[in-house]
Structure formats: C-alpha cells, structure tokens
Coordinates of C-alpha atoms and ligand atoms in Angstrom, one line a residue:
M14 CA 8.8 39.8 -16.2
A15 CA 9.9 40.2 -19.8
C16 CA 6.5 39.1 -20.9
N17 CA 4.8 42.4 -20.1
Y18 CA 1.9 44.5 -21.4
E19 CA 4.1 46.4 -23.9
I20 CA 5.1 43.1 -25.7
V21 CA 1.5 42.1 -26.0
Q22 CA 0.7 45.6 -27.5
I23 CA 3.6 45.2 -30.0
V24 CA 2.4 41.7 -31.0
V25 CA -1.1 43.0 -31.5
G26 CA 0.2 46.0 -33.5
V27 CA 2.3 43.9 -35.7
L28 CA -0.5 41.4 -36.1
V29 CA -2.7 44.1 -37.5
L30 CA -0.1 44.8 -40.1
G31 CA -0.2 41.0 -40.9
L32 CA 3.6 40.7 -40.3
F33 CA 3.8 39.1 -36.9
D34 CA 6.7 37.0 -36.0
S35 CA 5.4 33.7 -34.6
R36 CA 8.4 33.4 -32.2
T37 CA 7.7 36.7 -30.5
A38 CA 4.0 35.9 -30.4
Q39 CA 4.6 32.7 -28.4
C40 CA 5.1 35.0 -25.5
R41 CA 1.5 35.6 -24.7
P42 CA -0.6 34.5 -27.6
S43 CA -3.7 33.3 -25.8
R44 CA -6.2 35.9 -27.0
V45 CA -4.6 37.0 -30.3
L46 CA -3.2 33.9 -31.8
E47 CA -4.1 30.2 -32.0
S48 CA -3.9 29.2 -28.4
I49 CA -2.7 25.8 -27.3
E50 CA -4.8 23.8 -24.9
Y51 CA -3.4 21.1 -22.7
S52 CA -4.4 19.1 -19.7
A53 CA -2.5 19.3 -16.5
L54 CA -2.7 18.8 -12.7
S55 CA -2.5 22.6 -12.3
C56 CA -2.7 25.6 -14.7
R57 CA -0.4 28.7 -14.2
K58 CA -1.1 32.3 -13.9
H59 CA 2.1 33.5 -15.5
T60 CA 3.7 32.7 -18.9
A61 CA 7.1 33.3 -20.3
S62 CA 9.2 32.1 -23.2
L63 CA 12.8 30.9 -23.2
T64 CA 13.5 33.6 -25.8
D65 CA 12.7 36.2 -23.1
F66 CA 15.8 35.0 -21.2
G67 CA 18.3 35.1 -24.1
G68 CA 17.7 31.6 -25.4
V69 CA 19.1 30.9 -28.8
P70 CA 17.6 28.0 -30.8
D71 CA 20.3 27.3 -33.3
G72 CA 21.4 23.9 -32.0
K73 CA 24.9 25.2 -31.2
T74 CA 24.6 27.9 -28.6
S75 CA 24.4 26.6 -25.0
N76 CA 21.1 27.6 -23.4
T77 CA 22.1 26.2 -19.9
K78 CA 22.2 29.7 -18.5
A79 CA 19.0 30.8 -20.2
F80 CA 17.1 27.9 -18.6
K81 CA 18.7 28.7 -15.2
V82 CA 17.9 32.4 -15.3
A83 CA 14.4 31.7 -16.6
I84 CA 13.6 29.1 -13.9
D85 CA 15.2 31.1 -11.1
K86 CA 13.2 34.2 -12.1
L87 CA 9.9 32.3 -12.5
S88 CA 10.4 30.5 -9.1
S89 CA 9.6 33.8 -7.4
L90 CA 6.0 33.5 -8.9
A91 CA 5.4 30.1 -7.1
G92 CA 3.3 31.8 -4.5
D93 CA 1.4 33.9 -7.0
G94 CA -0.3 31.3 -9.2
G95 CA 2.9 29.8 -10.6
A96 CA 4.5 30.1 -14.0
Q97 CA 4.8 28.2 -17.3
L98 CA 8.0 28.4 -19.3
I99 CA 7.4 27.8 -23.1
V100 CA 10.2 26.2 -25.1
P101 CA 9.2 27.4 -28.7
P102 CA 10.1 25.6 -31.9
G103 CA 13.8 25.4 -32.6
K104 CA 16.9 23.4 -31.4
W105 CA 17.8 24.3 -27.8
L106 CA 21.2 22.9 -26.9
T107 CA 21.6 22.8 -23.1
G108 CA 23.3 21.1 -20.2
S109 CA 21.5 19.9 -17.1
F110 CA 19.1 22.4 -15.4
N111 CA 16.8 22.3 -12.3
L112 CA 13.1 22.7 -12.0
T113 CA 11.2 24.6 -9.3
S114 CA 7.8 24.2 -7.6
H115 CA 4.4 25.3 -9.0
F116 CA 6.1 25.4 -12.4
T117 CA 5.3 24.0 -15.9
L118 CA 7.9 23.4 -18.6
F119 CA 6.0 23.4 -21.9
I120 CA 7.9 22.0 -24.9
Q121 CA 6.1 23.0 -28.0
Q122 CA 5.8 20.9 -31.1
G123 CA 8.8 21.6 -33.3
A124 CA 11.0 22.3 -30.2
V125 CA 13.9 20.0 -29.5
I126 CA 15.8 20.3 -26.2
L127 CA 19.2 18.9 -27.3
A128 CA 21.4 17.5 -24.5
S129 CA 24.9 18.8 -24.5
Q130 CA 27.7 16.4 -25.0
D131 CA 30.1 18.5 -23.0
E132 CA 30.6 16.8 -19.5
S133 CA 31.3 20.2 -17.9
E134 CA 27.6 21.0 -18.6
W135 CA 26.5 18.2 -16.2
P136 CA 27.0 18.8 -12.5
L137 CA 27.7 15.7 -10.4
L138 CA 25.3 14.5 -7.7
P139 CA 26.1 12.0 -4.9
P140 CA 24.8 8.4 -5.3
L141 CA 21.2 7.8 -4.3
P142 CA 21.1 6.7 -0.7
S143 CA 19.0 3.6 -1.6
Y144 CA 21.6 2.5 -4.1
G145 CA 24.8 3.3 -2.2
R146 CA 26.7 3.8 -5.5
G147 CA 26.1 4.9 -9.1
R148 CA 24.7 2.2 -11.4
D149 CA 27.6 2.6 -13.9
A150 CA 30.5 3.3 -11.6
P151 CA 31.1 3.5 -7.8
G152 CA 31.5 7.3 -7.9
D153 CA 29.0 10.1 -8.3
R154 CA 26.3 10.4 -11.0
F155 CA 25.8 13.1 -13.6
S156 CA 22.7 15.1 -12.8
S157 CA 19.9 14.3 -15.2
L158 CA 19.2 16.7 -18.1
I159 CA 16.1 17.9 -16.4
F160 CA 16.3 17.5 -12.6
G161 CA 14.2 18.5 -9.7
T162 CA 14.3 17.7 -6.0
N163 CA 12.2 18.6 -3.0
L164 CA 9.4 20.1 -5.2
T165 CA 5.7 20.2 -5.1
D166 CA 3.5 20.6 -8.2
V167 CA 5.9 20.4 -11.1
I168 CA 5.0 19.6 -14.7
I169 CA 6.9 18.7 -17.8
T170 CA 4.6 18.7 -20.8
G171 CA 4.0 19.9 -24.3
N172 CA 2.2 19.3 -27.5
N173 CA 4.7 16.6 -28.5
G174 CA 7.9 18.6 -28.4
T175 CA 11.1 16.5 -28.1
I176 CA 13.9 16.0 -25.7
D177 CA 17.0 14.5 -27.6
G178 CA 19.6 13.0 -25.2
Q179 CA 22.2 12.6 -28.0
G180 CA 23.2 9.4 -26.2
E181 CA 25.6 8.0 -28.7
S182 CA 28.7 9.5 -27.2
W183 CA 27.7 8.3 -23.7
W184 CA 26.9 4.8 -25.0
K185 CA 30.3 4.7 -26.5
K186 CA 32.1 5.7 -23.3
F187 CA 30.0 3.2 -21.4
R188 CA 30.9 0.4 -23.7
N189 CA 34.6 1.3 -23.7
G190 CA 34.6 1.4 -19.9
E191 CA 35.6 5.1 -20.0
L192 CA 33.1 6.4 -17.4
H193 CA 34.2 7.3 -13.9
N194 CA 30.7 8.5 -13.0
T195 CA 27.2 7.2 -13.8
R196 CA 25.5 8.4 -17.0
P197 CA 22.8 11.0 -16.7
Y198 CA 19.1 10.3 -17.2
L199 CA 16.8 12.5 -19.3
I200 CA 14.4 13.4 -16.5
E201 CA 14.8 12.7 -12.7
I202 CA 12.4 14.1 -10.1
M203 CA 13.3 13.3 -6.6
H204 CA 11.6 13.8 -3.2
S205 CA 8.7 15.5 -4.8
D206 CA 4.9 15.5 -4.6
R207 CA 2.4 16.1 -7.5
V208 CA 4.6 15.5 -10.6
Q209 CA 3.3 15.3 -14.2
I210 CA 5.4 14.2 -17.2
S211 CA 3.3 14.0 -20.3
D212 CA 2.8 14.7 -24.0
I213 CA 6.4 14.8 -25.1
T214 CA 8.8 12.6 -27.1
L215 CA 12.1 11.4 -25.6
I216 CA 14.8 10.1 -27.8
N217 CA 18.3 8.7 -27.4
S218 CA 18.7 9.0 -23.7
P219 CA 22.3 8.4 -22.4
S220 CA 20.7 5.9 -20.0
W221 CA 17.3 5.7 -18.3
N222 CA 14.7 8.1 -19.7
V223 CA 12.2 9.0 -16.9
H224 CA 13.1 8.4 -13.2
P225 CA 10.7 9.5 -10.5
V226 CA 12.3 8.6 -7.2
Y227 CA 11.2 9.0 -3.6
S228 CA 8.1 10.8 -4.9
S229 CA 4.3 10.6 -4.6
N230 CA 1.3 11.4 -6.8
V231 CA 3.2 11.0 -10.1
L232 CA 1.3 11.1 -13.4
V233 CA 3.0 10.0 -16.6
Q234 CA 0.9 10.1 -19.8
R235 CA 1.3 9.9 -23.5
L236 CA 5.1 9.7 -23.7
T237 CA 6.8 8.5 -26.9
I238 CA 10.2 7.1 -25.9
L239 CA 12.6 5.9 -28.6
A240 CA 16.1 4.6 -28.4
P241 CA 18.0 2.1 -30.5
I242 CA 17.1 -1.5 -29.4
D243 CA 20.8 -2.2 -28.7
S244 CA 21.5 1.0 -26.7
P245 CA 22.7 0.2 -23.2
N246 CA 20.3 0.7 -20.2
T247 CA 17.9 3.0 -22.0
D248 CA 15.0 2.0 -19.8
G249 CA 11.7 3.8 -20.6
I250 CA 10.2 4.7 -17.2
D251 CA 11.6 3.7 -13.8
P252 CA 9.2 4.5 -10.9
D253 CA 11.6 4.0 -7.9
S254 CA 10.5 4.2 -4.3
C255 CA 7.3 6.1 -5.3
T256 CA 3.8 6.0 -4.0
N257 CA 0.7 6.6 -6.1
T258 CA 2.0 6.6 -9.7
R259 CA -0.1 6.3 -12.9
I260 CA 1.6 5.6 -16.2
E261 CA -0.7 5.4 -19.2
D262 CA -0.8 5.6 -23.0
C263 CA 2.9 5.4 -23.5
Y264 CA 4.7 4.0 -26.6
I265 CA 8.3 2.8 -25.9
V266 CA 10.9 1.3 -28.1
S267 CA 14.2 0.8 -26.2
G268 CA 17.3 -1.1 -25.5
D269 CA 16.2 -2.1 -22.0
D270 CA 13.0 -2.6 -20.0
C271 CA 10.1 -0.4 -21.2
I272 CA 9.1 0.0 -17.6
A273 CA 11.3 -1.0 -14.6
V274 CA 9.7 -0.8 -11.2
K275 CA 12.4 -0.3 -8.5
S276 CA 13.0 0.5 -4.9
G277 CA 16.7 0.4 -4.1
W278 CA 19.6 -2.0 -4.1
D279 CA 20.6 -4.6 -1.5
Q280 CA 21.8 -3.3 2.0
Y281 CA 21.3 0.3 0.9
G282 CA 17.8 -0.2 -0.3
I283 CA 16.9 -2.3 2.8
K284 CA 18.2 0.4 5.1
F285 CA 16.5 3.2 3.2
G286 CA 13.3 1.1 3.3
M287 CA 11.1 3.1 0.9
P288 CA 8.8 0.9 -1.3
T289 CA 7.1 1.5 -4.6
E290 CA 3.4 1.0 -4.1
K291 CA 0.1 1.9 -5.5
L292 CA 1.3 1.9 -9.1
I293 CA -1.0 1.8 -12.2
I294 CA 0.4 1.0 -15.6
R295 CA -2.1 0.9 -18.5
R296 CA -2.3 1.1 -22.3
L297 CA 1.4 0.6 -22.7
T298 CA 2.9 -0.5 -26.1
C299 CA 6.5 -1.9 -25.8
I300 CA 9.1 -3.0 -28.2
S301 CA 12.4 -4.2 -26.6
P302 CA 13.9 -7.4 -28.1
D303 CA 16.4 -7.9 -25.2
S304 CA 14.4 -6.8 -22.2
A305 CA 11.1 -6.9 -20.4
T306 CA 7.8 -5.1 -21.1
I307 CA 7.4 -4.5 -17.4
A308 CA 10.2 -5.5 -15.0
L309 CA 9.8 -5.7 -11.2
G310 CA 13.4 -5.2 -9.9
S311 CA 16.0 -6.2 -10.0
E312 CA 16.6 -3.4 -7.4
M313 CA 13.6 -4.0 -5.1
S314 CA 15.1 -3.8 -1.7
G315 CA 12.6 -1.3 -0.4
G316 CA 9.8 -3.6 -1.5
I317 CA 7.3 -3.4 -4.4
K318 CA 3.6 -3.9 -3.7
D319 CA 0.2 -3.2 -5.2
V320 CA 1.0 -2.9 -8.8
R321 CA -1.9 -3.0 -11.3
A322 CA -1.1 -3.3 -15.0
E323 CA -3.7 -3.7 -17.8
D324 CA -4.1 -3.4 -21.5
I325 CA -0.5 -4.0 -22.3
I326 CA 0.8 -4.7 -25.9
A327 CA 4.3 -6.1 -26.5
I328 CA 5.8 -6.8 -29.9
N329 CA 9.2 -8.4 -30.5
T330 CA 10.1 -8.2 -26.9
Q331 CA 12.1 -10.6 -24.7
S332 CA 9.5 -11.0 -22.0
G333 CA 6.1 -9.8 -20.8
I334 CA 6.2 -9.4 -17.1
R335 CA 9.6 -10.2 -15.4
I336 CA 10.4 -10.4 -11.7
K337 CA 14.1 -10.0 -11.1
T338 CA 15.6 -10.5 -7.7
A339 CA 18.3 -12.3 -5.8
I340 CA 19.5 -13.3 -2.3
G341 CA 20.8 -10.1 -0.7
R342 CA 17.9 -8.0 -1.9
G343 CA 15.6 -8.7 1.0
A344 CA 12.1 -7.0 1.1
Y345 CA 9.3 -8.3 -1.1
V346 CA 7.4 -8.2 -4.4
R347 CA 3.8 -8.8 -3.6
D348 CA 0.2 -8.0 -4.6
I349 CA 0.9 -7.8 -8.3
F350 CA -2.1 -7.8 -10.7
V351 CA -1.9 -7.9 -14.4
R352 CA -4.7 -8.4 -17.0
R353 CA -5.2 -8.1 -20.7
M354 CA -1.8 -8.5 -22.2
N355 CA -1.5 -9.0 -26.0
M356 CA 1.9 -10.1 -27.3
K357 CA 3.6 -11.1 -30.5
T358 CA 7.0 -12.6 -31.1
M359 CA 8.2 -13.1 -27.5
K360 CA 11.0 -15.2 -26.1
Y361 CA 9.2 -15.6 -22.8
V362 CA 5.7 -14.6 -21.9
F363 CA 6.3 -15.0 -18.1
W364 CA 9.7 -14.8 -16.5
M365 CA 10.8 -14.8 -12.8
S366 CA 14.5 -14.8 -12.0
G367 CA 15.6 -15.5 -8.4
S368 CA 19.3 -15.4 -9.3
Y369 CA 19.8 -11.9 -10.6
N370 CA 23.1 -11.7 -8.8
Q371 CA 24.2 -8.1 -9.5
H372 CA 25.3 -6.5 -6.3
P373 CA 26.5 -3.0 -5.4
D374 CA 29.5 -4.4 -3.5
P375 CA 30.4 -7.6 -1.5
G376 CA 28.7 -6.1 1.6
F377 CA 25.3 -7.5 0.9
D378 CA 23.5 -9.6 3.4
P379 CA 23.5 -13.3 2.3
K380 CA 20.6 -13.9 4.6
A381 CA 18.4 -11.2 3.1
F382 CA 15.9 -13.4 1.2
P383 CA 13.3 -11.5 -0.9
K384 CA 9.7 -12.6 -0.4
I385 CA 7.8 -13.0 -3.6
E386 CA 4.1 -13.7 -3.1
N387 CA 0.6 -13.1 -4.5
I388 CA 1.4 -12.6 -8.2
N389 CA -1.7 -12.6 -10.4
Y390 CA -1.8 -12.7 -14.2
K391 CA -4.9 -13.2 -16.4
D392 CA -6.4 -12.7 -19.8
V393 CA -3.2 -13.0 -21.7
R394 CA -2.8 -13.8 -25.4
A395 CA 0.5 -14.3 -27.1
E396 CA 1.7 -15.6 -30.4
N397 CA 5.0 -16.7 -32.0
V398 CA 6.4 -17.5 -28.5
T399 CA 9.6 -19.4 -27.8
Y400 CA 9.1 -20.3 -24.1
S401 CA 5.7 -19.9 -22.3
A402 CA 7.3 -19.4 -18.9
R403 CA 10.6 -19.6 -17.1
L404 CA 9.8 -19.4 -13.4
E405 CA 12.8 -19.7 -11.2
G406 CA 12.3 -19.1 -7.5
I407 CA 15.0 -19.4 -4.8
P408 CA 15.9 -22.6 -3.0
Q409 CA 14.6 -22.4 0.6
D410 CA 12.7 -19.3 -0.5
P411 CA 10.1 -20.3 -3.0
F412 CA 7.9 -17.7 -4.8
T413 CA 4.3 -18.4 -3.6
G414 CA 0.8 -17.5 -4.4
V415 CA 1.3 -17.4 -8.2
C416 CA -2.1 -17.4 -10.0
I417 CA -2.3 -17.5 -13.8
S418 CA -5.7 -17.8 -15.6
N419 CA -7.1 -17.5 -19.1
V420 CA -3.9 -17.6 -21.0
S421 CA -3.6 -18.6 -24.7
I422 CA -0.1 -18.9 -26.1
N423 CA 0.8 -20.0 -29.7
L424 CA 4.3 -21.0 -30.3
T425 CA 7.0 -20.3 -32.9
E426 CA 7.6 -22.8 -35.7
K427 CA 10.4 -24.4 -33.6
P428 CA 9.3 -24.1 -30.0
K429 CA 11.3 -25.4 -27.1
E430 CA 10.2 -28.7 -25.7
L431 CA 10.0 -27.6 -22.0
Q432 CA 7.4 -24.8 -22.3
W433 CA 6.9 -24.3 -18.6
N434 CA 10.2 -24.5 -16.7
C435 CA 9.4 -24.1 -13.0
T436 CA 11.6 -24.3 -10.0
N437 CA 10.9 -23.2 -6.4
I438 CA 7.5 -21.7 -7.1
A439 CA 4.0 -22.5 -5.9
G440 CA 0.6 -21.5 -7.1
V441 CA -2.3 -22.4 -9.4
T442 CA -3.4 -22.1 -13.0
S443 CA -6.8 -22.2 -14.8
H444 CA -7.5 -22.3 -18.6
V445 CA -3.8 -22.0 -19.5
N446 CA -2.6 -23.3 -22.9
P447 CA 0.0 -24.8 -23.3
K448 CA -0.6 -26.6 -20.0
A449 CA 1.5 -25.3 -17.1
C450 CA 4.0 -27.1 -15.0
N451 CA 3.2 -29.4 -12.0
L452 CA 4.1 -26.7 -9.5
L453 CA 1.2 -24.7 -10.9
P454 CA -1.5 -27.3 -11.1
E455 CA -4.7 -26.7 -13.1
K456 CA -7.7 -26.1 -10.8
E457 CA -10.5 -28.5 -11.3
E458 CA -13.1 -25.7 -10.8
P459 CA -12.1 -22.9 -13.2
I460 CA -10.9 -19.8 -11.5
N461 CA -10.4 -16.2 -12.4
C462 CA -7.3 -14.7 -10.8
P463 CA -8.1 -11.6 -8.9
F464 CA -7.7 -8.0 -10.0
P465 CA -8.6 -5.2 -7.5
N466 CA -11.9 -3.4 -8.0
D467 CA -11.2 -0.4 -5.7
R468 CA -9.6 2.8 -7.1
L469 CA -6.3 4.2 -6.1
P470 CA -6.1 7.9 -5.2
I471 CA -4.0 8.7 -8.3
E472 CA -6.9 7.6 -10.5
D473 CA -9.1 10.3 -9.1
I474 CA -6.6 13.1 -9.1
S475 CA -8.2 16.2 -10.7
I476 CA -6.9 17.3 -14.1
Q477 CA -7.5 20.9 -15.4
K478 CA -7.7 22.2 -19.0
C479 CA -5.0 24.8 -19.3
K480 CA -4.1 27.3 -22.0
I481 CA -1.2 29.1 -23.4
Ligands
NAG506 C1 20.5 21.2 -9.2 O1 20.2 21.0 -7.8 C2 21.2 20.1 -7.2 C3 20.7 19.8 -5.8 O2 20.3 20.9 -5.1 C4 22.6 20.7 -7.3 O3 23.5 19.8 -6.7 C5 22.9 20.9 -8.7 O4 24.1 21.6 -8.9 C6 21.8 21.8 -9.4 N1 22.1 21.8 -10.8 C7 22.2 22.9 -11.5 C8 22.4 22.7 -13.0 O5 22.2 24.0 -11.0
NAG507 C1 14.7 16.9 0.5 O1 13.8 16.0 1.1 C2 14.4 14.9 1.8 C3 13.3 14.0 2.3 O2 12.3 14.7 2.9 C4 15.2 15.5 3.0 O3 15.9 14.4 3.6 C5 16.3 16.4 2.4 O4 17.0 17.0 3.4 C6 15.6 17.5 1.6 N1 16.6 18.3 0.9 C7 16.6 19.6 0.8 C8 17.7 20.2 0.0 O5 15.7 20.3 1.3
NAG508 C1 4.9 12.5 -31.3 O1 6.1 12.5 -32.1 C2 6.6 11.2 -32.3 C3 8.0 11.3 -33.0 O2 7.9 12.1 -34.1 C4 5.6 10.4 -33.2 O3 6.1 9.1 -33.4 C5 4.3 10.4 -32.4 O4 3.3 9.7 -33.1 C6 3.8 11.8 -32.0 N1 2.7 11.6 -31.1 C7 1.6 12.4 -31.1 C8 0.6 12.1 -30.1 O5 1.4 13.2 -32.0
NAG509 C1 8.4 -15.3 -35.1 O1 9.5 -15.3 -34.2 C2 10.8 -15.5 -34.8 C3 11.8 -15.4 -33.6 O2 11.5 -16.4 -32.7 C4 11.0 -14.4 -35.8 O3 12.3 -14.6 -36.4 C5 9.9 -14.4 -36.8 O4 10.1 -13.3 -37.7 C6 8.5 -14.3 -36.2 N1 7.5 -14.5 -37.1 C7 6.5 -13.6 -37.3 C8 5.5 -14.0 -38.3 O5 6.4 -12.6 -36.7
NAG510 C1 -10.0 -14.4 -21.6 O1 -9.1 -13.4 -22.1 C2 -9.6 -12.8 -23.3 C3 -8.6 -11.7 -23.7 O2 -7.3 -12.3 -23.8 C4 -10.9 -12.1 -23.1 O3 -11.4 -11.6 -24.3 C5 -11.9 -13.2 -22.5 O4 -13.1 -12.5 -22.2 C6 -11.3 -13.9 -21.3 N1 -12.2 -14.9 -20.9 C7 -12.8 -15.0 -19.7 C8 -13.6 -16.1 -19.4 O5 -12.6 -14.1 -18.9
NAG511 C1 -3.6 -19.6 -31.9 O1 -3.8 -20.4 -33.0 C2 -5.2 -20.8 -33.2 C3 -5.3 -21.7 -34.4 O2 -4.6 -21.2 -35.5 C4 -6.1 -19.6 -33.3 O3 -7.4 -19.9 -33.3 C5 -5.9 -18.7 -32.0 O4 -6.6 -17.5 -32.2 C6 -4.4 -18.3 -31.9 N1 -4.2 -17.6 -30.6 C7 -3.4 -16.6 -30.4 C8 -3.2 -16.1 -29.1 O5 -2.8 -16.1 -31.4
NAG512 C1 15.1 -24.2 -16.7 O1 15.3 -23.1 -15.9 C2 16.5 -23.2 -15.1 C3 16.6 -22.0 -14.1 O2 16.2 -20.8 -14.7 C4 17.7 -23.1 -16.1 O3 18.9 -23.2 -15.4 C5 17.6 -24.3 -17.1 O4 18.6 -24.3 -18.0 C6 16.2 -24.3 -17.7 N1 16.0 -25.6 -18.5 C7 15.6 -25.6 -19.7 C8 15.5 -26.9 -20.4 O5 15.3 -24.6 -20.4

C-alpha cells in the first residue's frame, strides 16, 4: 500500500510547519485534517487516493491505467475489511474501468471524473442476454464508464463530486447514424448484491446514466443527474431486472425518462425471465419535457411488480407515470402503487401505451400479450395540464384493475376537449377532477386506492457512518 505510515508521518510533519499540501493530505487525513463523514452500507478499513497510483488530474492525461492499477491492488484487501479509493479534487480523464467487491469509490467535492471521447478507451461487451442486442445497434455495447459485474458490497459515493460523460460527441454520432455499437452508460452494475450509488452529480451521459441490472439490494440516494433536455436517451436511473431497490432524494433533468423501470425486451426478456420487483421510489424531482417522470417499460418482458412510488415532483415534463408496452413483450406490469404526486406544466398526467411497437427483431412472439393489472394512483395534484389521461390498452388484452383516487387537475388555458381518452382499460375512480372516462366509473361510495403498509427489506437495510 502506498498509503503507509511514513506518508502519515510526513503529512503530520509538514502540517506542523503549516505548509501541508492538501492533495497529499487526502491520503489519510482522518485524524490530522478535516475529516469527511459519509453514510454507506459498509465502511472500509483501508484508504488510498488515486494519486498514490500515478493519477494525474489535469483533464488531459488518461487515468484509465491508474484506476485499473488502483482497483486491482485494492481488490486484494476485500477479505481484510475492504478499501475505499478517494478521487481528490481535479479533472480526471479516464476510459471505462471496473469495480471490485467490498470496495468504495469516493468522489470528493471538486473532483470531476471526465469520460474519455476516444473509443479505444471503451472495451466492448456482448449484448445483455435479456435484450438480445444493443439498444442503439445490433452489435456489441461499449462498457459503461464505471462498470462492475458479479460483485458483492460495492459503493460509488462522494460529497457531491461529479462524473462528466462528455456525451456531446456520442449524441452526434448517434444522431448521424454513425454508431456500430451501443453507446456506453455512466454507471452499470450487473449481477451484484448490495450496491450503493449516492451523493454524486452525473452530467452529460452518452446515454442512460445509472443502470443496475440483474442485481439485488440496490440503494440509490441523493443523485443530481443533469443532461440537455434534447439529448438522446439520457434516462436518469434504469433499474432493470432488479429485486429490492430503493431510489430516493434524486433531482433529475434529462432528455429521456427520469426513471425507467425495465426487465428485458420481447423474446429475449421472456426467456431470461428476471423481473424487477420490490422497488421503492421516493422524493424524486423530475424535469423532462419529452419523457416520463417514471416509466414502466417499454422493456418489461421479465415482468414488473410491486413498485411503490411516493412524494414525486414533476415540472415541465411530458407525463407523470407512464406504462409502455406492446404485443410481443409478454409478462406483466402489476401491483403498482403511487401516491402524493405534485406536477406543473404537463402534457399528460397519466399515460398508458399498449402499442409501443419497438422490437429487437422480427422474431418476437405475436401471441405474447402483456398483462397489465392492479395499477393504483392516489393523492395527485397537477396544474397547467394539456391532457388529464391517455389510457390505451390492447384490444383483446385490456389493462385491468386501474384505481385512481383523490386527483385534482387544473388545465392549461387551451385544454384539449377529450380530457380522459380511454380504450381497452377497466377500473374505478373516486374524487377525480376533471371527471374520468366511462371505463373508469366514479364509485358512489368514496374509495381510497390502496398503498401497501408493510415494509420492504431494502427500507430496513442498515446504514453506517463512515469516515475518511
Ligand atoms: C471489465 O470486465 C468485463 C467483464 O469481465 C471485461 O469484459 C472488460 O474488458 C473489463 N473492462 C476493463 C476496462 O478492464
Ligand atoms: C456472473 O453471475 C452470473 C449469474 O449468476 C453467472 O451466470 C455468470 O457466469 C457470472 N460471471 C462470472 C464472470 O462469474
Ligand atoms: C451538487 O452539485 C450540483 C451541481 O453543481 C448542484 O446542483 C447540487 O445542488 C449539489 N448538491 C448538493 C447536495 O450539494
Ligand atoms: C403552461 O403550459 C404551457 C404549455 O402547455 C406553457 O407554454 C406555459 O408556459 C405554462 N404556464 C405556466 C404559468 O407555467
Ligand atoms: C388528497 O390528496 C392531497 C394531496 O394531493 C392530500 O393533502 C389530501 O389529504 C388527500 N385527501 C384525502 C381525503 O386523502
Ligand atoms: C386549481 O384551481 C383552483 C381554483 O383556482 C384552486 O383552488 C386549486 O388549488 C387548483 N388546484 C391545483 C391542483 O392547482
Ligand atoms: C385517443 O387515444 C387514441 C389511442 O392512444 C389515439 O389514437 C387518439 O388519437 C386519441 N384521441 C384524441 C381525440 O386525443
């Protein structure tokens, strides 16, 4: 370890002379300097700084090797209390790198991890088995900037340090049809258990920002995610075939859905068969004029169930909650519970689309009807709305068990005449204004749509106070 006793001695010595260099001091400052406290699923016994491994924060030198050497070295401490790698203030240009288990990446305030624009810095990975192909192109996909697979206990956090995807050049290539592989995400954690991503800012991702996939016990907290509102596919957070996920206190401005809940695509997702379930989303603020605050789908072929969303704010956003599916997806979206949404300047408050006909290839099963049932929305306020609801089920496959209660919607100056446009759906409403469609009749006795009272395991996961 570079972060040894001698270095601490030197730091203390220099400190006495009042001349210490704050960058060296990041190495082990806990007793001698202002220490940083943070909350995490696990604390680590060992600490190192990227500078200990030859990192250069000038925004020009590639640090891909420094990250690799650092994390390879620190992975040997997994069995001895684990390690935290500090990314100190400065601009750290890097290509894709891989995380390890029992490990924390801590991005300090003033640190910016800058994504390289050189394609050779991004290894290619095969398509996800539940998708069958890349999202942008049928070939491989560029590994995400920060990638991890088959890990336990991995944390990406900071005191609001930044990851800058420098997405502009990728967006340009995407728009010009110049990509032969799928664009990278900023963070993808695959086949992992006990994952935390918190207290950092993500800007200008080439595509999706945060993608936990095939994982469990995932905690996402206090992220600021920013991308131009016209940037392509810059989804905020995409829990995909994950169990026990909690997303809270995030602020997202993006060019695509702020949160998109997924579980694989058509025949590939059906075959893989891994749902997203036990998902909590709370205290989210979203701005996304062309997309949804929370989308369920469109890739939902492993199923989506038991989603609980509450205290959601949306401003200048296309829709509140949107279900997207199509024939060929199969599986289900069921047991969805949403309460306390507050929205302003929305095209649609509620939107369900049964004809989201994007398919990976012509090999999808035309008899794979998705089952959409037990969808519950209550305590919703919205103002300056164009359409209250567009609820489009599938002929021969209606969406059922829709319950909507205590909803107050004020319309724009020039609202559309048909406020509730309903086809192939069934359910009830209560205290909804403007009055809903005939397919969602108002109950004579007022009802309160359900929201579960029990707690999910991810709500009771223990969180430690850690120090650097
Ligand atoms: C990260 O791990 C994946 C899967 O093991 C591998 O294909 C990829 O090359 C690794 N990336 C880097 C930058 O080493
Ligand atoms: C990662 O985990 C998955 C699912 O358990 C398994 O199929 C795969 O072989 C593992 N990969 C590695 C590199 O261990
Ligand atoms: C983190 O930084 C972003 C971007 O500068 C800022 O908008 C946000 O308010 C900061 N969050 C916290 C918790 O300090
Ligand atoms: C209301 O919504 C319209 C778009 O439908 C928008 O142009 C206008 O600025 C909004 N008004 C307010 C007061 O936010
Ligand atoms: C209706 O929803 C509002 C929030 O939008 C809430 O303050 C109010 O208590 C709810 N009313 C009932 C009867 O639950
Ligand atoms: C809708 O407008 C009415 C009358 O101006 C107001 O009392 C109510 O609070 C508004 N509701 C919402 C959700 O903005
Ligand atoms: C109602 O919804 C259907 C299906 O989404 C759409 O095709 C139709 O144009 C809508 N009608 C109006 C008047 O908005």
